[in-house]
């Protein structure tokens, strides 16, 4: 395993272990907005799931997993996720899918989502249909969104012939399309050879583009996307460069300090502001480092 990759995995996973408990602390409840704090728990559970699949005996995982298991049965989490009407169904499905153990409330939530027609929202965007299919499958509930191959064919990724130009929102859509098709690298995506080669070409170019722009969160996403598509990012030029760049901005604390170079916290930023800046990108980098290093152990 490359030294940079090992540093990223140890640093980011250690930061998560030491800092995720802030989400469940009195200061965290007082200082973090309700819905973003609840969404942060979903992101933490997603990381813990990947972590457990590739390094189930990792001591750092034990504390993170215990936090997720402690929080999930409480009513406050699903209530907070439902507080934003625009995303209530989306977040509620994720809550059910990512439950670390059986949670009584999940059955009622899934029944409501089924009755509301959310799980078979054929009129929704192709990306939303793919997301629903992914989390519904994880939750073990039927949906009406078709196969992953069909959903890929309707996706933004399938429609693109070149990587650029691209907006930040489209970059996120492309990366998460790959994550859902491959379960974050835990399975091979159901793509034929020509589609796979084209997707690899796009992702390699997007990795280089995000490196040049100092978009560290997107760099982590596209290095992971390379892995999800069957490449070894520790051997591709853009993947190696992305890992090196992320290792270069890794703070002594183990955090990636911000999603992009232009979003760095000010010198006078409070600990809570630094936590909010670092949280998502550090978790994303941790998932990337865990998955890519898992194939090299």
mmCIF file of C-alpha atoms in Angstrom:
data_model
loop_
_atom_site.group_PDB
_atom_site.id
_atom_site.type_symbol
_atom_site.label_atom_id
_atom_site.label_comp_id
_atom_site.label_asym_id
_atom_site.label_seq_id
_atom_site.Cartn_x
_atom_site.Cartn_y
_atom_site.Cartn_z
ATOM 1 C CA UNK A 1 0.000 0.000 0.000
ATOM 2 C CA UNK A 2 1.348 3.459 -0.825
ATOM 3 C CA UNK A 3 2.477 5.606 2.073
ATOM 4 C CA UNK A 4 0.095 8.427 1.135
ATOM 5 C CA UNK A 5 -2.872 6.069 1.032
ATOM 6 C CA UNK A 6 -1.959 4.548 4.390
ATOM 7 C CA UNK A 7 -1.638 8.029 5.923
ATOM 8 C CA UNK A 8 -5.022 9.042 4.559
ATOM 9 C CA UNK A 9 -6.736 5.950 5.904
ATOM 10 C CA UNK A 10 -5.162 6.182 9.358
ATOM 11 C CA UNK A 11 -5.583 9.940 9.607
ATOM 12 C CA UNK A 12 -9.177 10.299 8.432
ATOM 13 C CA UNK A 13 -10.468 7.201 10.228
ATOM 14 C CA UNK A 14 -8.754 8.334 13.410
ATOM 15 C CA UNK A 15 -10.287 11.793 13.080
ATOM 16 C CA UNK A 16 -13.749 10.290 12.663
ATOM 17 C CA UNK A 17 -13.288 8.088 15.722
ATOM 18 C CA UNK A 18 -12.178 11.037 17.857
ATOM 19 C CA UNK A 19 -14.636 13.638 16.578
ATOM 20 C CA UNK A 20 -17.896 11.992 15.495
ATOM 21 C CA UNK A 21 -19.056 11.903 19.122
ATOM 22 C CA UNK A 22 -19.465 15.697 18.886
ATOM 23 C CA UNK A 23 -22.659 15.020 16.940
ATOM 24 C CA UNK A 24 -24.162 13.360 20.023
ATOM 25 C CA UNK A 25 -22.862 15.792 22.615
ATOM 26 C CA UNK A 26 -24.685 18.678 24.335
ATOM 27 C CA UNK A 27 -22.503 21.245 22.505
ATOM 28 C CA UNK A 28 -23.179 19.476 19.206
ATOM 29 C CA UNK A 29 -26.928 19.564 19.769
ATOM 30 C CA UNK A 30 -26.741 23.230 20.723
ATOM 31 C CA UNK A 31 -24.379 24.454 18.006
ATOM 32 C CA UNK A 32 -25.212 22.334 14.943
ATOM 33 C CA UNK A 33 -28.393 22.955 12.881
ATOM 34 C CA UNK A 34 -30.949 20.200 13.385
ATOM 35 C CA UNK A 35 -31.280 18.815 9.841
ATOM 36 C CA UNK A 36 -27.570 19.002 8.889
ATOM 37 C CA UNK A 37 -26.710 17.279 12.175
ATOM 38 C CA UNK A 38 -29.186 14.494 11.391
ATOM 39 C CA UNK A 39 -27.831 14.182 7.843
ATOM 40 C CA UNK A 40 -24.331 13.915 9.310
ATOM 41 C CA UNK A 41 -25.465 10.784 11.160
ATOM 42 C CA UNK A 42 -26.597 9.268 7.841
ATOM 43 C CA UNK A 43 -23.165 9.975 6.383
ATOM 44 C CA UNK A 44 -21.519 8.435 9.444
ATOM 45 C CA UNK A 45 -23.635 5.291 9.141
ATOM 46 C CA UNK A 46 -22.694 4.997 5.465
ATOM 47 C CA UNK A 47 -19.023 5.203 6.358
ATOM 48 C CA UNK A 48 -19.433 2.665 9.162
ATOM 49 C CA UNK A 49 -21.114 0.233 6.776
ATOM 50 C CA UNK A 50 -18.247 0.353 4.271
ATOM 51 C CA UNK A 51 -15.705 0.274 7.099
ATOM 52 C CA UNK A 52 -17.260 -2.856 8.561
ATOM 53 C CA UNK A 53 -17.291 -4.616 5.193
ATOM 54 C CA UNK A 54 -13.572 -4.153 4.535
ATOM 55 C CA UNK A 55 -12.009 -3.876 8.040
ATOM 56 C CA UNK A 56 -14.492 -5.386 10.476
ATOM 57 C CA UNK A 57 -11.897 -5.861 13.218
ATOM 58 C CA UNK A 58 -10.532 -2.320 13.122
ATOM 59 C CA UNK A 59 -10.462 -0.902 16.686
ATOM 60 C CA UNK A 60 -11.307 2.569 15.389
ATOM 61 C CA UNK A 61 -14.530 1.175 13.910
ATOM 62 C CA UNK A 62 -15.803 -0.107 17.256
ATOM 63 C CA UNK A 63 -16.376 3.373 18.677
ATOM 64 C CA UNK A 64 -17.968 4.665 15.489
ATOM 65 C CA UNK A 65 -20.256 1.657 15.212
ATOM 66 C CA UNK A 66 -21.261 1.990 18.855
ATOM 67 C CA UNK A 67 -22.230 5.628 18.293
ATOM 68 C CA UNK A 68 -24.399 4.726 15.294
ATOM 69 C CA UNK A 69 -26.104 1.887 17.188
ATOM 70 C CA UNK A 70 -26.737 4.170 20.166
ATOM 71 C CA UNK A 71 -28.344 6.956 18.147
ATOM 72 C CA UNK A 72 -30.448 5.004 15.628
ATOM 73 C CA UNK A 73 -33.274 3.786 17.909
ATOM 74 C CA UNK A 74 -34.004 7.269 19.224
ATOM 75 C CA UNK A 75 -36.969 9.156 17.814
ATOM 76 C CA UNK A 76 -34.957 12.376 17.531
ATOM 77 C CA UNK A 77 -33.055 11.219 14.438
ATOM 78 C CA UNK A 78 -35.981 10.252 12.158
ATOM 79 C CA UNK A 79 -37.967 13.212 13.481
ATOM 80 C CA UNK A 80 -35.147 15.580 12.523
ATOM 81 C CA UNK A 81 -34.771 13.978 9.095
ATOM 82 C CA UNK A 82 -38.484 14.485 8.474
ATOM 83 C CA UNK A 83 -38.295 18.160 9.473
ATOM 84 C CA UNK A 84 -37.348 19.295 5.969
ATOM 85 C CA UNK A 85 -40.382 18.546 3.742
ATOM 86 C CA UNK A 86 -38.342 18.714 0.542
ATOM 87 C CA UNK A 87 -36.044 15.873 1.589
ATOM 88 C CA UNK A 88 -38.138 14.073 4.204
ATOM 89 C CA UNK A 89 -38.859 10.964 2.100
ATOM 90 C CA UNK A 90 -35.299 10.777 0.752
ATOM 91 C CA UNK A 91 -33.704 11.023 4.201
ATOM 92 C CA UNK A 92 -36.262 8.702 5.776
ATOM 93 C CA UNK A 93 -35.474 5.953 3.273
ATOM 94 C CA UNK A 94 -31.754 6.357 3.974
ATOM 95 C CA UNK A 95 -32.454 6.145 7.717
ATOM 96 C CA UNK A 96 -34.192 2.796 7.220
ATOM 97 C CA UNK A 97 -31.584 1.415 4.825
ATOM 98 C CA UNK A 98 -28.604 2.349 6.987
ATOM 99 C CA UNK A 99 -30.039 1.092 10.274
ATOM 100 C CA UNK A 100 -27.241 -0.957 11.910
ATOM 101 C CA UNK A 101 -29.783 -3.286 13.565
ATOM 102 C CA UNK A 102 -33.528 -3.790 13.324
ATOM 103 C CA UNK A 103 -35.309 -0.605 14.360
ATOM 104 C CA UNK A 104 -39.048 -0.813 15.041
ATOM 105 C CA UNK A 105 -39.788 2.588 13.529
ATOM 106 C CA UNK A 106 -38.189 1.582 10.199
ATOM 107 C CA UNK A 107 -41.047 -0.777 9.335
ATOM 108 C CA UNK A 108 -43.630 1.962 9.739
ATOM 109 C CA UNK A 109 -41.531 4.418 7.731
ATOM 110 C CA UNK A 110 -41.037 1.952 4.877
ATOM 111 C CA UNK A 111 -44.765 1.157 4.854
ATOM 112 C CA UNK A 112 -45.560 4.859 4.591
ATOM 113 C CA UNK A 113 -43.050 5.404 1.783
ATOM 114 C CA UNK A 114 -44.548 2.463 -0.105
ATOM 115 C CA UNK A 115 -48.105 3.711 0.394
ATOM 116 C CA UNK A 116 -47.113 7.215 -0.712
ATOM 117 C CA UNK A 117 -45.660 5.838 -3.959
ATOM 118 C CA UNK A 118 -42.208 7.207 -3.195
ATOM 119 C CA UNK A 119 -40.496 3.859 -3.805
ATOM 120 C CA UNK A 120 -41.836 3.661 -7.351
ATOM 121 C CA UNK A 121 -41.620 7.319 -8.343
ATOM 122 C CA UNK A 122 -41.241 6.636 -12.070
ATOM 123 C CA UNK A 123 -41.835 10.307 -12.868
ATOM 124 C CA UNK A 124 -38.817 11.347 -10.795
ATOM 125 C CA UNK A 125 -35.404 12.124 -12.253
ATOM 126 C CA UNK A 126 -33.271 9.157 -13.337
ATOM 127 C CA UNK A 127 -30.785 9.949 -10.572
ATOM 128 C CA UNK A 128 -33.472 9.966 -7.866
ATOM 129 C CA UNK A 129 -34.875 6.678 -9.194
ATOM 130 C CA UNK A 130 -31.400 5.128 -8.961
ATOM 131 C CA UNK A 131 -30.928 6.437 -5.435
ATOM 132 C CA UNK A 132 -34.316 5.084 -4.364
ATOM 133 C CA UNK A 133 -33.535 1.700 -5.921
ATOM 134 C CA UNK A 134 -30.179 1.539 -4.136
ATOM 135 C CA UNK A 135 -31.492 2.346 -0.665
ATOM 136 C CA UNK A 136 -34.707 0.345 -1.117
ATOM 137 C CA UNK A 137 -32.634 -2.709 -2.027
ATOM 138 C CA UNK A 138 -30.442 -2.110 1.000
ATOM 139 C CA UNK A 139 -33.546 -1.852 3.203
ATOM 140 C CA UNK A 140 -34.989 -5.029 1.673
ATOM 141 C CA UNK A 141 -38.175 -3.432 0.366
ATOM 142 C CA UNK A 142 -39.645 -3.677 -3.139
ATOM 143 C CA UNK A 143 -39.512 -0.719 -5.508
ATOM 144 C CA UNK A 144 -40.645 -0.066 -9.076
ATOM 145 C CA UNK A 145 -37.605 1.634 -10.557
ATOM 146 C CA UNK A 146 -36.219 -1.090 -12.817
ATOM 147 C CA UNK A 147 -32.820 -2.742 -12.951
ATOM 148 C CA UNK A 148 -29.507 -1.016 -12.365
ATOM 149 C CA UNK A 149 -28.630 -1.457 -16.017
ATOM 150 C CA UNK A 150 -31.855 0.324 -17.016
ATOM 151 C CA UNK A 151 -31.242 3.078 -14.500
ATOM 152 C CA UNK A 152 -27.682 3.549 -15.733
ATOM 153 C CA UNK A 153 -28.946 3.864 -19.327
ATOM 154 C CA UNK A 154 -31.134 6.815 -18.266
ATOM 155 C CA UNK A 155 -28.433 8.469 -16.149
ATOM 156 C CA UNK A 156 -26.370 11.597 -16.681
ATOM 157 C CA UNK A 157 -23.252 9.421 -16.744
ATOM 158 C CA UNK A 158 -24.579 7.420 -19.698
ATOM 159 C CA UNK A 159 -25.528 10.612 -21.523
ATOM 160 C CA UNK A 160 -22.069 12.177 -21.280
ATOM 161 C CA UNK A 161 -19.524 11.620 -24.011
ATOM 162 C CA UNK A 162 -16.833 13.884 -22.521
ATOM 163 C CA UNK A 163 -15.945 14.812 -18.963
ATOM 164 C CA UNK A 164 -15.996 18.578 -19.415
ATOM 165 C CA UNK A 165 -17.575 21.013 -19.006
ATOM 166 C CA UNK A 166 -19.310 20.005 -15.772
ATOM 167 C CA UNK A 167 -21.005 21.775 -12.858
ATOM 168 C CA UNK A 168 -20.357 20.841 -9.248
ATOM 169 C CA UNK A 169 -23.887 19.442 -8.972
ATOM 170 C CA UNK A 170 -23.391 17.276 -12.058
ATOM 171 C CA UNK A 171 -20.026 16.077 -10.733
ATOM 172 C CA UNK A 172 -21.761 14.937 -7.548
ATOM 173 C CA UNK A 173 -24.466 13.197 -9.581
ATOM 174 C CA UNK A 174 -21.915 11.359 -11.748
ATOM 175 C CA UNK A 175 -19.896 10.198 -8.736
ATOM 176 C CA UNK A 176 -22.906 9.019 -6.745
ATOM 177 C CA UNK A 177 -24.334 7.261 -9.780
ATOM 178 C CA UNK A 178 -21.153 5.167 -9.792
ATOM 179 C CA UNK A 179 -21.343 4.627 -6.023
ATOM 180 C CA UNK A 180 -24.916 3.341 -6.270
ATOM 181 C CA UNK A 181 -24.202 1.116 -9.274
ATOM 182 C CA UNK A 182 -21.240 -0.472 -7.487
ATOM 183 C CA UNK A 183 -22.321 -0.209 -3.829
ATOM 184 C CA UNK A 184 -19.272 1.973 -3.165
ATOM 185 C CA UNK A 185 -16.980 -0.610 -4.727
ATOM 186 C CA UNK A 186 -18.404 -3.615 -2.900
ATOM 187 C CA UNK A 187 -19.722 -5.106 -6.155
ATOM 188 C CA UNK A 188 -18.910 -4.822 -9.847
ATOM 189 C CA UNK A 189 -21.274 -2.449 -11.700
ATOM 190 C CA UNK A 190 -23.567 -4.091 -14.235
ATOM 191 C CA UNK A 191 -22.108 -2.326 -17.286
ATOM 192 C CA UNK A 192 -21.006 -3.743 -20.606
ATOM 193 C CA UNK A 193 -17.409 -3.237 -21.734
ATOM 194 C CA UNK A 194 -18.016 -0.159 -23.891
ATOM 195 C CA UNK A 195 -20.015 1.604 -21.154
ATOM 196 C CA UNK A 196 -17.395 0.685 -18.563
ATOM 197 C CA UNK A 197 -14.516 1.981 -20.680
ATOM 198 C CA UNK A 198 -16.342 5.235 -21.425
ATOM 199 C CA UNK A 199 -17.210 5.766 -17.756
ATOM 200 C CA UNK A 200 -13.585 5.145 -16.780
ATOM 201 C CA UNK A 201 -12.382 7.714 -19.317
ATOM 202 C CA UNK A 202 -14.797 10.325 -17.975
ATOM 203 C CA UNK A 203 -13.903 9.680 -14.343
ATOM 204 C CA UNK A 204 -10.154 9.779 -14.962
ATOM 205 C CA UNK A 205 -10.535 13.154 -16.684
ATOM 206 C CA UNK A 206 -12.781 14.471 -13.897
ATOM 207 C CA UNK A 207 -10.219 13.438 -11.291
ATOM 208 C CA UNK A 208 -7.545 15.522 -13.029
ATOM 209 C CA UNK A 209 -9.977 18.431 -13.458
ATOM 210 C CA UNK A 210 -10.850 18.504 -9.748
ATOM 211 C CA UNK A 211 -7.195 18.260 -8.743
ATOM 212 C CA UNK A 212 -6.428 21.323 -10.858
ATOM 213 C CA UNK A 213 -9.299 23.236 -9.246
ATOM 214 C CA UNK A 214 -8.393 22.270 -5.671
ATOM 215 C CA UNK A 215 -11.787 20.589 -5.126
ATOM 216 C CA UNK A 216 -10.719 18.069 -2.505
ATOM 217 C CA UNK A 217 -14.131 16.552 -1.836
ATOM 218 C CA UNK A 218 -14.618 15.869 -5.550
ATOM 219 C CA UNK A 219 -11.064 14.542 -5.835
ATOM 220 C CA UNK A 220 -11.878 11.947 -3.164
ATOM 221 C CA UNK A 221 -15.152 11.097 -4.922
ATOM 222 C CA UNK A 222 -13.542 10.536 -8.297
ATOM 223 C CA UNK A 223 -10.572 8.581 -6.947
ATOM 224 C CA UNK A 224 -13.142 6.316 -5.293
ATOM 225 C CA UNK A 225 -15.140 6.243 -8.538
ATOM 226 C CA UNK A 226 -12.079 4.921 -10.344
ATOM 227 C CA UNK A 227 -11.912 2.070 -7.828
ATOM 228 C CA UNK A 228 -15.649 1.404 -8.182
ATOM 229 C CA UNK A 229 -15.179 1.016 -11.948
ATOM 230 C CA UNK A 230 -12.455 -1.586 -11.518
ATOM 231 C CA UNK A 231 -9.374 0.601 -11.816
ATOM 232 C CA UNK A 232 -6.583 0.757 -9.236
ATOM 233 C CA UNK A 233 -6.309 4.474 -8.407
ATOM 234 C CA UNK A 234 -2.969 3.883 -6.715
ATOM 235 C CA UNK A 235 -1.619 3.018 -10.198
ATOM 236 C CA UNK A 236 -3.436 5.438 -12.526
ATOM 237 C CA UNK A 237 -1.695 8.818 -13.001
ATOM 238 C CA UNK A 238 -4.743 10.855 -11.959
ATOM 239 C CA UNK A 239 -5.608 8.525 -9.075
ATOM 240 C CA UNK A 240 -2.062 8.648 -7.742
ATOM 241 C CA UNK A 241 -2.050 12.437 -8.073
ATOM 242 C CA UNK A 242 -5.394 12.671 -6.262
ATOM 243 C CA UNK A 243 -4.197 10.536 -3.365
ATOM 244 C CA UNK A 244 -1.000 12.610 -3.150
ATOM 245 C CA UNK A 245 -2.937 15.895 -3.136
ATOM 246 C CA UNK A 246 -5.285 14.717 -0.385
ATOM 247 C CA UNK A 247 -2.379 13.451 1.698
ATOM 248 C CA UNK A 248 -0.724 16.830 1.203
ATOM 249 C CA UNK A 249 -3.646 18.739 2.733
ATOM 250 C CA UNK A 250 -4.243 16.226 5.550
ATOM 251 C CA UNK A 251 -4.076 18.138 8.827
ATOM 252 C CA UNK A 252 -2.196 16.881 11.884
ATOM 253 C CA UNK A 253 -5.605 16.108 13.390
ATOM 254 C CA UNK A 254 -6.339 13.702 10.520
ATOM 255 C CA UNK A 255 -8.952 15.981 8.931
ATOM 256 C CA UNK A 256 -9.205 17.211 5.392
ATOM 257 C CA UNK A 257 -9.866 20.827 6.421
ATOM 258 C CA UNK A 258 -12.433 21.808 3.784
ATOM 259 C CA UNK A 259 -14.215 20.609 0.654
ATOM 260 C CA UNK A 260 -12.093 22.879 -1.546
ATOM 261 C CA UNK A 261 -9.124 25.196 -1.291
ATOM 262 C CA UNK A 262 -11.377 28.246 -1.530
ATOM 263 C CA UNK A 263 -13.465 27.086 1.443
ATOM 264 C CA UNK A 264 -10.700 26.805 4.052
ATOM 265 C CA UNK A 265 -11.741 27.961 7.539
ATOM 266 C CA UNK A 266 -10.535 31.367 8.616
ATOM 267 C CA UNK A 267 -7.743 31.496 11.214
ATOM 268 C CA UNK A 268 -10.268 32.708 13.795
ATOM 269 C CA UNK A 269 -12.795 29.952 13.048
ATOM 270 C CA UNK A 270 -14.330 28.259 16.069
ATOM 271 C CA UNK A 271 -13.918 24.519 16.696
ATOM 272 C CA UNK A 272 -17.529 23.973 15.590
ATOM 273 C CA UNK A 273 -16.942 25.879 12.348
ATOM 274 C CA UNK A 274 -13.812 23.793 11.681
ATOM 275 C CA UNK A 275 -15.764 20.610 12.405
ATOM 276 C CA UNK A 276 -18.491 21.572 9.936
ATOM 277 C CA UNK A 277 -15.957 22.466 7.244
ATOM 278 C CA UNK A 278 -14.045 19.212 7.672
ATOM 279 C CA UNK A 279 -16.766 16.669 8.398
ATOM 280 C CA UNK A 280 -18.156 15.656 4.994
ATOM 281 C CA UNK A 281 -14.897 15.762 3.058
ATOM 282 C CA UNK A 282 -13.030 13.853 5.773
ATOM 283 C CA UNK A 283 -15.687 11.119 5.781
ATOM 284 C CA UNK A 284 -15.605 10.954 1.990
ATOM 285 C CA UNK A 285 -11.831 10.649 2.005
ATOM 286 C CA UNK A 286 -12.018 7.984 4.696
ATOM 287 C CA UNK A 287 -14.387 5.885 2.576
ATOM 288 C CA UNK A 288 -12.101 6.290 -0.418
ATOM 289 C CA UNK A 289 -8.980 5.353 1.512
ATOM 290 C CA UNK A 290 -10.663 2.364 3.146
ATOM 291 C CA UNK A 291 -12.007 0.988 -0.126
ATOM 292 C CA UNK A 292 -8.894 1.559 -2.230
ATOM 293 C CA UNK A 293 -6.563 0.171 0.448
ATOM 294 C CA UNK A 294 -8.810 -2.881 0.928
ATOM 295 C CA UNK A 295 -7.769 -4.175 -2.487
ATOM 296 C CA UNK A 296 -4.087 -3.792 -1.673
ATOM 297 C CA UNK A 297 -3.897 -5.626 1.676
#
